[in-house]
Short mmCIF file of C-alpha atoms in Angstrom, two decimals:
data_model
loop_
_atom_site.label_atom_id
_atom_site.label_comp_id
_atom_site.label_asym_id
_atom_site.label_seq_id
_atom_site.Cartn_x
_atom_site.Cartn_y
_atom_site.Cartn_z
CA MET T 105 0.00 0.00 0.00
CA ASN T 106 1.00 3.60 -0.57
CA SER T 107 3.88 2.42 -2.73
CA SER T 108 3.95 5.78 -4.48
CA ARG T 109 5.36 7.53 -1.42
CA GLN T 110 8.86 8.92 -1.82
CA ALA T 111 11.26 9.13 1.10
CA VAL T 112 13.40 12.20 1.63
CA PRO T 113 17.16 11.49 1.69
CA LEU T 114 18.38 11.08 5.25
CA SER T 115 21.20 13.58 4.84
CA ARG T 116 18.67 16.35 4.35
CA THR T 117 16.86 15.37 7.53
CA HIS T 118 20.10 15.33 9.49
CA ARG T 119 20.71 18.92 8.44
CA SER T 120 17.14 19.81 9.36
CA SER T 121 17.28 18.13 12.76
CA ARG T 122 20.29 20.17 13.88
CA ARG T 123 18.28 23.39 13.82
CA ARG T 124 17.23 24.30 17.33
CA SER T 125 14.14 26.30 18.20
CA THR T 126 13.40 28.16 21.44
CA ALA T 127 9.90 29.19 20.41
CA LEU T 128 8.10 26.28 22.10
CA ALA T 129 7.97 27.65 25.63
CA LEU T 130 6.75 31.07 24.46
CA CYS T 131 4.13 29.46 22.29
CA LEU T 132 2.81 27.10 24.93
CA ALA T 133 2.50 29.91 27.44
CA GLY T 134 -0.36 31.39 25.42
CA VAL T 135 -2.10 28.19 24.36
CA THR T 136 -4.35 26.12 26.61
CA VAL T 137 -4.59 22.38 26.45
CA GLY T 138 -8.21 22.72 25.40
CA ALA T 139 -7.28 24.91 22.46
CA LEU T 140 -4.65 22.40 21.42
CA ALA T 141 -7.25 19.68 21.44
CA GLN T 142 -9.55 21.65 19.14
CA ALA T 143 -6.89 22.59 16.60
CA PRO T 144 -5.84 20.14 13.89
CA ALA T 145 -2.29 18.85 14.16
CA SER T 146 -1.18 21.02 11.24
CA ALA T 147 -2.41 24.14 13.03
CA LEU T 148 -0.53 23.53 16.27
CA ALA T 149 2.32 25.79 17.28
CA ASP T 150 5.82 24.96 16.08
CA GLU T 151 7.42 22.06 17.87
CA SER T 152 10.90 22.07 19.26
CA ARG T 153 13.28 20.59 16.71
CA PRO T 154 14.54 17.07 17.39
CA THR T 155 17.83 17.10 19.24
CA SER T 156 20.39 14.39 18.66
CA VAL T 157 21.04 12.24 21.76
CA ALA T 158 22.84 9.02 22.56
CA CYS T 159 20.95 5.88 21.57
CA PRO T 160 20.36 2.93 23.91
CA SER T 161 23.41 0.70 24.21
CA GLY T 162 22.07 -1.88 21.79
CA LEU T 163 21.72 0.73 19.05
CA GLU T 164 25.08 2.45 19.42
CA GLY T 165 26.63 2.77 15.98
CA LYS T 166 23.45 1.42 14.38
CA ALA T 167 21.14 4.43 14.56
CA THR T 168 20.85 8.13 15.25
CA CYS T 169 18.46 9.02 18.06
CA TYR T 170 16.60 12.25 18.77
CA THR T 171 14.44 13.69 21.53
CA GLY T 172 12.13 16.67 21.63
CA ARG T 173 8.78 17.96 22.79
CA ASP T 174 5.86 18.58 20.48
CA ALA T 175 3.54 21.58 20.52
CA GLY T 176 1.08 19.79 22.77
CA GLY T 177 3.78 19.30 25.41
CA ALA T 178 4.41 15.60 24.74
CA HIS T 179 8.00 14.41 25.00
CA TYR T 180 9.08 12.06 22.24
CA VAL T 181 11.98 9.94 21.02
CA ILE T 182 12.88 9.14 17.41
CA ALA T 183 15.46 6.63 16.16
CA VAL T 184 16.60 6.38 12.54
CA PRO T 185 18.78 3.35 11.74
CA GLU T 186 21.84 3.60 9.52
CA ASN T 187 20.34 0.88 7.35
CA TRP T 188 16.92 2.55 7.26
CA ASN T 189 14.46 0.63 5.10
CA ARG T 190 12.48 3.87 4.63
CA SER T 191 9.56 2.61 6.72
CA LEU T 192 8.43 3.91 10.10
CA VAL T 193 7.01 2.30 13.23
CA VAL T 194 5.07 4.75 15.43
CA HIS T 195 4.79 3.34 18.94
CA ALA T 196 1.88 3.84 21.37
CA HIS T 197 2.88 3.06 24.95
CA GLY T 198 0.80 1.36 27.61
CA GLY T 199 -0.28 2.38 31.06
CA PRO T 200 -1.73 4.85 31.46
CA ASP T 201 0.88 6.55 33.60
CA LEU T 202 -0.71 8.82 36.19
CA ASP T 203 1.67 11.78 36.26
CA ASP T 204 0.09 15.16 35.55
CA ALA T 205 2.66 16.06 32.89
CA SER T 206 4.38 14.27 30.06
CA ASP T 207 7.11 11.96 31.35
CA PRO T 208 10.42 12.62 29.53
CA GLU T 209 11.74 9.20 30.56
CA ARG T 210 8.86 7.13 29.21
CA ALA T 211 9.63 7.19 25.47
CA PRO T 212 13.37 6.50 25.89
CA GLY T 213 12.51 3.47 27.99
CA ASP T 214 10.12 2.23 25.34
CA LEU T 215 12.76 2.63 22.63
CA GLU T 216 15.19 0.57 24.68
CA ARG T 217 12.58 -2.18 25.05
CA TRP T 218 11.50 -2.23 21.39
CA GLN T 219 14.80 -1.42 19.74
CA VAL T 220 14.37 -4.69 17.86
CA MET T 221 12.23 -2.67 15.41
CA VAL T 222 15.16 -0.34 14.72
CA ASP T 223 17.51 -3.28 14.53
CA GLN T 224 15.26 -4.60 11.77
CA GLY T 225 15.73 -1.39 9.78
CA TYR T 226 12.62 0.56 10.75
CA ALA T 227 12.69 4.12 11.97
CA TRP T 228 10.92 4.34 15.34
CA ALA T 229 8.99 7.18 16.94
CA GLY T 230 7.41 7.06 20.39
CA SER T 231 5.44 9.74 22.23
CA SER T 232 5.17 10.05 26.02
CA TYR T 233 1.76 11.76 25.47
CA ARG T 234 1.03 15.29 26.61
CA ARG T 235 0.00 14.18 30.12
CA GLY T 236 -0.48 11.11 32.23
CA GLY T 237 -3.87 9.77 33.16
CA TYR T 238 -6.57 8.16 31.10
CA GLY T 239 -7.40 9.45 27.64
CA THR T 240 -7.28 7.08 24.68
CA ARG T 241 -8.20 9.63 22.03
CA MET T 242 -5.71 12.08 23.49
CA ALA T 243 -2.96 9.47 23.28
CA ALA T 244 -4.03 8.60 19.73
CA ALA T 245 -3.86 12.27 18.76
CA ASP T 246 -0.37 12.61 20.24
CA THR T 247 0.73 9.49 18.36
CA GLU T 248 -0.56 10.95 15.10
CA ASN T 249 1.02 14.33 15.89
CA LEU T 250 4.38 12.62 16.25
CA ARG T 251 3.97 10.85 12.92
CA ARG T 252 3.36 14.22 11.27
CA LEU T 253 6.37 15.70 13.01
CA PHE T 254 8.51 12.84 11.73
CA VAL T 255 7.33 13.47 8.17
CA ARG T 256 8.20 17.17 8.42
CA GLU T 257 11.67 16.44 9.77
CA PHE T 258 12.64 13.26 7.97
CA GLY T 259 10.37 13.01 4.95
CA THR T 260 7.46 10.74 4.12
CA PRO T 261 8.25 7.06 4.73
CA ARG T 262 7.36 4.50 2.11
CA ARG T 263 5.21 2.75 4.67
CA THR T 264 4.09 3.59 8.21
CA TYR T 265 2.91 1.17 10.88
CA VAL T 266 1.54 1.84 14.34
CA HIS T 267 2.48 -0.49 17.17
CA GLY T 268 0.77 -0.58 20.55
CA GLN T 269 1.46 -2.71 23.62
CA SER T 270 -1.00 -3.18 26.51
CA TRP T 271 -3.22 -0.06 26.82
CA GLY T 272 -1.14 1.19 23.92
CA GLY T 273 -2.85 -1.54 21.89
CA ASN T 274 -6.14 0.24 22.57
CA VAL T 275 -4.50 3.53 21.57
CA ALA T 276 -3.00 2.09 18.37
CA ALA T 277 -6.31 0.45 17.45
CA LYS T 278 -7.97 3.84 17.88
CA VAL T 279 -5.30 5.45 15.68
CA VAL T 280 -6.11 2.96 12.92
CA GLU T 281 -9.84 3.66 13.18
CA LEU T 282 -9.35 7.42 13.08
CA HIS T 283 -6.56 7.64 10.49
CA GLY T 284 -6.16 4.24 8.83
CA ARG T 285 -8.19 4.90 5.70
CA PRO T 286 -7.14 3.41 2.35
CA ASN T 287 -4.23 5.38 0.86
CA GLY T 288 -3.95 7.19 4.18
CA PRO T 289 -0.90 7.70 6.39
CA TYR T 290 -0.92 4.23 8.00
CA ASP T 291 -0.32 0.98 6.18
CA GLY T 292 -1.04 -1.36 9.07
CA ALA T 293 -1.06 -1.95 12.81
CA LEU T 294 0.70 -4.37 15.15
CA LEU T 295 -1.12 -4.80 18.47
CA THR T 296 0.72 -6.81 21.12
CA ASN T 297 -0.84 -7.98 24.39
CA GLY T 298 -3.43 -5.30 23.78
CA VAL T 299 -6.27 -4.12 26.02
CA LEU T 300 -8.73 -4.44 23.15
CA ALA T 301 -12.10 -4.70 24.90
CA GLY T 302 -12.16 -0.91 25.38
CA GLY T 303 -12.73 1.11 28.52
CA SER T 304 -16.44 0.55 29.05
CA ARG T 305 -16.00 -3.26 29.35
CA GLY T 306 -12.27 -3.83 29.55
CA TYR T 307 -12.00 -3.06 33.27
CA ASP T 308 -15.07 -4.87 34.60
CA TYR T 309 -12.91 -7.59 36.16
CA ARG T 310 -11.11 -4.88 38.11
CA VAL T 311 -14.44 -3.49 39.26
CA ASP T 312 -15.16 -6.99 40.55
CA LEU T 313 -11.77 -7.13 42.27
CA ARG T 314 -12.38 -3.77 43.93
CA VAL T 315 -15.65 -4.81 45.56
CA VAL T 316 -14.63 -8.38 46.36
CA HIS T 317 -11.41 -7.22 48.00
CA GLN T 318 -13.32 -4.77 50.14
CA TYR T 319 -15.86 -7.41 51.16
CA TYR T 320 -13.12 -9.64 52.54
CA CYS T 321 -10.55 -7.09 53.70
CA GLU T 322 -12.54 -4.03 54.79
CA ASN T 323 -9.44 -1.88 54.65
CA LEU T 324 -9.85 0.23 51.48
CA PRO T 325 -11.26 2.19 53.28
CA ARG T 326 -11.04 1.01 56.87
CA PRO T 327 -14.18 1.46 59.01
CA SER T 328 -12.37 4.25 60.88
CA GLU T 329 -11.61 6.20 57.69
CA PRO T 330 -13.86 8.46 55.60
CA GLN T 331 -16.15 6.25 53.51
CA TYR T 332 -16.69 6.55 49.76
CA PRO T 333 -18.33 4.45 47.03
CA LEU T 334 -15.90 1.89 45.67
CA TRP T 335 -16.50 2.87 42.05
CA GLN T 336 -14.45 5.98 42.83
CA GLY T 337 -11.37 3.79 43.29
CA LEU T 338 -10.09 6.11 46.00
CA ARG T 339 -11.42 9.34 47.46
CA PRO T 340 -9.76 12.39 45.86
CA ALA T 341 -8.10 13.67 49.03
CA SER T 342 -6.64 10.33 50.10
CA ALA T 343 -2.89 10.27 50.68
CA LEU T 344 -2.69 6.50 50.21
CA THR T 345 0.47 5.45 48.38
CA THR T 346 1.27 2.30 46.43
CA ALA T 347 3.35 1.17 49.41
CA GLY T 348 0.35 1.72 51.65
CA LEU T 349 -1.86 -0.29 49.31
CA ARG T 350 0.64 -3.16 49.32
CA SER T 351 0.68 -3.10 53.10
CA ARG T 352 -3.11 -3.36 53.29
CA LEU T 353 -3.25 -6.16 50.77
CA GLU T 354 -0.57 -8.05 52.69
CA GLU T 355 -2.37 -7.44 55.96
CA CYS T 356 -5.52 -9.03 54.58
CA THR T 357 -4.16 -11.85 52.41
CA GLY T 358 -0.47 -12.36 53.14
CA TYR T 359 -0.05 -12.45 49.34
CA SER T 360 3.66 -11.56 49.43
CA SER T 361 4.47 -14.01 52.23
CA ALA T 362 5.27 -17.68 51.94
CA PRO T 363 2.10 -19.80 52.31
CA GLU T 364 3.33 -21.30 55.56
CA GLU T 365 3.67 -17.78 57.02
CA ARG T 366 0.06 -16.78 56.33
CA THR T 367 -2.66 -17.04 58.93
CA ALA T 368 -5.63 -19.27 58.18
CA LEU T 369 -7.80 -16.19 57.64
CA GLN T 370 -5.27 -14.61 55.27
CA GLN T 371 -5.11 -17.79 53.21
CA ARG T 372 -8.88 -18.08 53.02
CA ASN T 373 -9.20 -14.40 52.00
CA LEU T 374 -6.57 -14.85 49.31
CA ASP T 375 -8.12 -18.07 48.03
CA ASP T 376 -11.57 -16.52 47.81
CA ILE T 377 -10.43 -13.31 46.11
CA LEU T 378 -8.46 -15.24 43.49
CA ALA T 379 -11.21 -17.80 42.92
CA VAL T 380 -13.95 -15.22 42.48
CA THR T 381 -12.00 -12.81 40.27
CA GLY T 382 -9.97 -15.34 38.30
CA LEU T 383 -6.87 -13.18 38.67
CA PRO T 384 -3.37 -14.67 38.88
CA GLU T 385 -1.81 -14.39 42.32
CA ARG T 386 1.38 -12.82 40.95
CA THR T 387 -0.47 -9.85 39.44
CA LEU T 388 -3.10 -9.39 42.15
CA GLU T 389 -1.38 -6.28 43.49
CA SER T 390 -1.03 -4.60 40.08
CA HIS T 391 -4.71 -5.20 39.27
CA LEU T 392 -5.71 -3.78 42.65
CA ARG T 393 -3.51 -0.72 42.07
CA PHE T 394 -5.36 -0.09 38.82
CA SER T 395 -8.76 -0.49 40.48
CA VAL T 396 -7.74 2.05 43.12
CA PHE T 397 -5.47 4.69 41.58
CA THR T 398 -6.42 4.53 37.90
CA PHE T 399 -10.12 4.35 38.74
CA ARG T 400 -9.65 7.51 40.82
CA ASP T 401 -8.06 9.18 37.81
CA ILE T 402 -10.85 8.07 35.47
CA VAL T 403 -13.68 9.05 37.79
CA HIS T 404 -12.43 12.24 39.42
CA LYS T 405 -10.10 13.78 36.84
CA ARG T 406 -11.64 12.60 33.58
CA LEU T 407 -15.37 12.11 34.21
CA GLY T 408 -16.14 14.85 36.72
CA ASP T 409 -16.98 12.43 39.57
CA ARG T 410 -19.47 10.47 37.45
CA ASN T 411 -19.54 6.68 37.73
CA PRO T 412 -18.93 4.63 34.53
CA PHE T 413 -18.88 1.26 36.32
CA GLY T 414 -21.57 -1.11 37.49
CA ASN T 415 -22.07 -4.51 39.11
CA GLU T 416 -25.71 -4.37 40.14
CA VAL T 417 -26.72 -7.63 38.46
CA VAL T 418 -23.41 -9.52 38.67
CA ARG T 419 -23.57 -12.86 40.43
CA TYR T 420 -20.23 -13.73 42.04
CA SER T 421 -19.21 -17.35 42.45
CA GLY T 422 -16.28 -19.53 43.43
CA SER T 423 -15.92 -18.41 47.04
CA TYR T 424 -16.17 -20.34 50.27
CA ASP T 425 -19.66 -18.84 50.76
CA ASP T 426 -21.14 -17.34 47.58
CA GLU T 427 -24.47 -16.55 49.23
CA ALA T 428 -22.84 -14.36 51.88
CA LEU T 429 -20.57 -12.74 49.33
CA ASN T 430 -23.40 -11.76 47.01
CA ALA T 431 -25.48 -10.50 49.91
CA GLY T 432 -22.66 -8.40 51.33
CA VAL T 433 -20.66 -7.08 48.38
CA GLU T 434 -21.15 -3.42 47.49
CA ARG T 435 -23.43 -2.81 44.51
CA PHE T 436 -23.79 0.18 42.20
CA SER T 437 -25.11 1.19 38.80
CA PRO T 438 -23.31 3.41 36.28
CA ASP T 439 -24.20 6.92 35.21
CA PRO T 440 -25.23 6.58 31.53
CA THR T 441 -23.41 9.79 30.57
CA ALA T 442 -20.21 8.52 32.19
CA VAL T 443 -20.51 5.23 30.31
CA ARG T 444 -21.05 7.18 27.10
CA ASP T 445 -17.98 9.36 27.61
CA LEU T 446 -15.69 6.48 28.56
CA SER T 447 -17.02 4.43 25.66
CA TYR T 448 -16.58 7.26 23.15
CA ASP T 449 -13.04 7.81 24.33
CA SER T 450 -11.81 4.22 24.32
CA ASP T 451 -14.20 1.67 22.84
CA LEU T 452 -13.45 0.40 19.35
CA THR T 453 -15.88 0.37 16.43
CA GLY T 454 -13.95 -2.18 14.37
CA LYS T 455 -14.01 0.16 11.39
CA VAL T 456 -10.54 -0.55 10.02
CA SER T 457 -9.35 -0.51 6.43
CA VAL T 458 -5.71 -1.57 6.74
CA PRO T 459 -4.06 -4.82 7.84
CA VAL T 460 -4.06 -5.41 11.60
CA LEU T 461 -1.88 -8.13 13.12
CA THR T 462 -2.15 -9.02 16.79
CA LEU T 463 0.25 -10.98 18.99
CA HIS T 464 -0.85 -12.07 22.46
CA ALA T 465 0.53 -14.32 25.16
CA ILE T 466 -2.06 -16.96 25.98
CA ALA T 467 -1.19 -16.74 29.69
CA ASP T 468 -0.89 -12.94 29.82
CA PRO T 469 -1.63 -12.22 33.51
CA THR T 470 -2.59 -8.58 32.98
CA ALA T 471 -4.46 -8.14 29.69
CA PHE T 472 -6.19 -11.49 29.45
CA VAL T 473 -6.03 -13.22 26.09
CA GLU T 474 -9.83 -12.96 25.90
CA HIS T 475 -9.30 -9.31 24.96
CA GLU T 476 -8.43 -10.76 21.57
CA ALA T 477 -11.83 -12.45 21.39
CA ALA T 478 -13.44 -9.07 22.09
CA TYR T 479 -11.43 -7.52 19.24
CA ARG T 480 -12.17 -10.42 16.91
CA ASP T 481 -15.89 -10.04 17.59
CA THR T 482 -15.64 -6.25 17.25
CA LEU T 483 -14.20 -6.46 13.74
CA ALA T 484 -16.58 -9.27 12.80
CA GLY T 485 -19.50 -7.17 14.03
CA ALA T 486 -18.29 -4.31 11.82
CA HIS T 487 -17.77 -6.72 8.88
CA ARG T 488 -14.06 -5.84 8.83
CA ASP T 489 -12.52 -9.07 10.12
CA ARG T 490 -10.91 -9.63 6.70
CA TYR T 491 -8.33 -7.07 7.83
CA LEU T 492 -7.41 -9.05 10.96
CA VAL T 493 -4.89 -11.82 11.65
CA GLN T 494 -4.40 -12.93 15.26
CA THR T 495 -1.43 -14.89 16.60
CA PHE T 496 -0.91 -16.38 20.04
CA THR T 497 2.11 -17.61 21.97
CA LYS T 498 2.67 -19.91 24.93
CA GLU T 499 4.21 -17.11 26.98
CA HIS T 500 3.29 -15.98 30.48
CA GLU T 501 4.27 -12.31 30.52
CA HIS T 502 2.50 -9.08 29.70
CA SER T 503 5.12 -6.39 29.33
CA ALA T 504 7.60 -8.28 27.17
CA LEU T 505 7.40 -10.92 24.50
CA SER T 506 10.16 -12.61 22.52
CA ASN T 507 12.25 -10.32 20.31
CA SER T 508 12.20 -13.03 17.65
CA GLU T 509 8.40 -12.79 17.64
CA TYR T 510 8.38 -8.98 17.51
CA ALA T 511 10.77 -9.00 14.55
CA ASN T 512 8.77 -11.75 12.86
CA SER T 513 5.49 -9.90 13.45
CA ILE T 514 6.57 -6.58 11.97
CA SER T 515 8.05 -8.43 8.99
CA ALA T 516 4.80 -10.36 8.44
CA LEU T 517 2.76 -7.17 8.68
CA ASP T 518 5.07 -5.39 6.24
CA THR T 519 4.86 -8.23 3.73
CA TRP T 520 1.06 -8.25 3.99
CA ALA T 521 0.89 -4.48 3.46
CA ARG T 522 3.31 -4.53 0.52
CA THR T 523 1.93 -7.54 -1.34
CA GLY T 524 -1.70 -7.71 -0.28
CA ARG T 525 -1.27 -11.39 0.54
CA LYS T 526 -2.87 -12.05 3.91
CA PRO T 527 -0.82 -14.37 6.14
CA THR T 528 -2.17 -17.01 8.48
CA ALA T 529 -1.31 -17.80 12.08
CA ARG T 530 0.42 -20.93 10.81
CA SER T 531 2.51 -19.15 8.16
CA ILE T 532 3.60 -16.53 10.69
CA ALA T 533 4.60 -19.22 13.17
CA ALA T 534 6.64 -20.93 10.45
CA SER T 535 8.50 -17.76 9.44
CA CYS T 536 9.73 -17.04 12.98
CA ALA T 537 12.64 -19.48 12.90
CA SER T 538 14.76 -17.25 10.67
CA PHE T 539 14.47 -14.39 13.17
CA ASP T 540 15.17 -16.67 16.11
CA ARG T 541 18.50 -17.56 14.53
CA VAL T 542 19.37 -13.88 15.02
CA TYR T 543 17.79 -13.13 18.41
CA ASP T 544 17.62 -16.57 20.05
CA THR T 545 14.68 -15.57 22.27
CA GLY T 546 12.28 -18.28 21.15
CA CYS T 547 9.31 -18.77 18.83
CA LEU T 548 6.51 -19.93 21.08
CA TYR T 549 3.52 -19.69 18.76
CA ASP T 550 0.45 -21.87 19.05
CA PRO T 551 -1.12 -21.48 15.58
CA THR T 552 -4.16 -23.56 16.51
CA TYR T 553 -5.20 -21.51 19.55
CA ARG T 554 -8.43 -19.51 19.52
CA PRO T 555 -9.50 -17.67 22.67
CA SER T 556 -12.95 -18.16 24.15
CA SER T 557 -15.36 -15.27 24.29
CA TYR T 558 -14.66 -12.27 26.49
CA ALA T 559 -17.73 -13.16 28.56
CA SER T 560 -16.17 -16.52 29.37
CA ARG T 561 -13.51 -14.70 31.40
CA VAL T 562 -15.22 -11.48 32.54
CA ARG T 563 -18.76 -11.45 33.91
CA PRO T 564 -20.81 -9.49 31.38
CA ARG T 565 -22.97 -6.55 32.32
CA PRO T 566 -26.31 -5.84 30.61
CA GLY T 567 -25.75 -5.50 26.87
CA GLY T 568 -22.21 -6.79 27.19
CA LEU T 569 -22.55 -9.81 24.92
CA THR T 570 -22.70 -8.00 21.57
CA TRP T 571 -19.79 -6.33 19.81
CA PRO T 572 -18.72 -3.69 18.90
CA ALA T 573 -19.31 -2.05 22.26
CA MET T 574 -19.62 1.21 20.30
CA THR T 575 -20.82 0.98 16.71
CA ALA T 576 -19.62 3.42 14.08
CA ALA T 577 -23.14 4.84 13.90
CA ARG T 578 -23.24 5.43 17.64
CA GLU T 579 -19.80 7.05 17.49
CA ARG T 580 -21.07 9.47 14.82
CA SER T 581 -24.14 10.25 16.89
CA TRP T 582 -22.18 10.81 20.08
CA SER T 583 -19.63 12.98 18.28
CA ARG T 584 -22.36 15.61 17.93
CA VAL T 585 -22.81 15.81 21.72
CA ASP T 586 -21.08 18.89 23.08
CA GLY T 587 -18.16 17.94 25.36
CA VAL T 588 -18.50 14.21 24.76
CA GLY T 589 -15.64 11.92 25.76
CA ILE T 590 -12.62 12.67 27.92
CA ALA T 591 -10.97 16.05 27.63
CA PRO T 592 -7.28 16.05 26.75
#
C-alpha cells in the first residue's frame, strides 16, 4: 500500500534536525490544552526541533536518536537506523501513567525495550503523550502528531505502521480507526498484548476485584476512615500510596508471604479473592492498584466524579460462601453519561481498512487473552474481520514478548501491506525461525489456539454480549454531543 510515497534522503533530515528552536515555551504559554485539542495537528504551534542524543546501548553505531517535545507538550523519542528501510514504526505506549505532565523518561525506555524494530531497519517514533492519566483519544492524537512531526523532519516514509502494547494496543487500534483509511498515512497496525475490549468493558474484572477485595478485607477504606463508594477507586483527598496499598493487601491476604507464614484467615481471604475474580496471584497487586489509583483518575479527573462502572446484576461465584458474598458485596449502577464518555473515548468500532496483526501471550496475567476475542468479535461485528490476523504464543508475561516474535510480526505485517497477501497464524509461526537464529529468544507460537469469548472470562454486564461495544453509527451520533468523551 501507498507504494507511491517517496522518502526524503536522510542527509537532508540530518541537516534539518540540527536546527534548534526556542519558540516552544513562548508558544505554549499562550495556548491552553483545550485549544490544542480543538486545533488540527497542522495548526498547532511549532514544535521544538529534534535534538540528537545518545541511543540505547544496543543501538550504538546502528542508529541516530533524537528527543524533543511537540507543541502539545508531549516528550518524544525518534530513532533512525543507519540501514533505514524507509519505513516507520510509530509506537503507542501502555499504562496509562498517572503523572500530571508528560514523562520525559517514558519514550526512551520504550525505545530501549523495542529497539528490535530499529535493529530490523525501521525508523521508530514514540510519544510520552502530553500528560499522564486516562485518555485514549488524546494518546491517539499525540501518536498521530508525532507521525506528522517525523514526516516534516525526515520526509514521508514509504510505509508507516503503528504499534501498541497493553493499553497502547487500545491507543493504536484507535489510531487505525481514526486515520487508517485506504491510501492514508498508515499501512497497518501491530497490536501486542493489547487491552482491546475498550474502557467501558475492559475493566469490569477490576471493578469486581475492587468490591470483592473490600468485602473480605474491609481496609480500602477502613471502618475508621472516611467512607466513599468503591467505584471511585479512591477518594480524591486520600494520601494513600502504592506502598500503603501493598501493606493493606498483605495485611488481609499475606499475598507476598510464603504460604506457611500466612494465617488461616489470610489464606482463606486470598483463596476466595483469586477464585472469584480469576486473577493470577502474581499480578493481584497490580490489578488492585489499577482499580484504586487509575479508577480515581478516570472518575475524578476525567469524568467529573461520574460513575462509569456497574455490578448491580453480577452474580459472584467460586468463594467459600457465595451466598454471603453476594449479599454483602457493594453494589452500584453506572451513570449513563459517564458510560457514554468512557465508551466514546476508548471503545473500538472495528471500522478498520488496513491490515491489523495481533500478537498475544495466551497466559498474559494482565491483559487477558480474551481481549483478543473481544477484538475479533468487534471487527466481525463491523464486517471488517478480513483485515485481521491474530497470533498467540505460549508465553506468560504481559510487558515483554520474545524479540524473535516482535521481529517476525513486523516483517509479516510489512509483507502483507506490501503484497496484499494475507498471512495465516500458521505461516507466521513458520516464518519465525529465521528471526530466532538472530535473536535466540524463542518462537513460542500456538497457531491452533483460539480464545474463548470475552464473557467466558469477565462477567458481562447488561448488553455486554454484543460487539462492537460502540458501533460506528453510535460514534457518529455521540460525536455531535457537546463535550463528549474525555478532555485532553
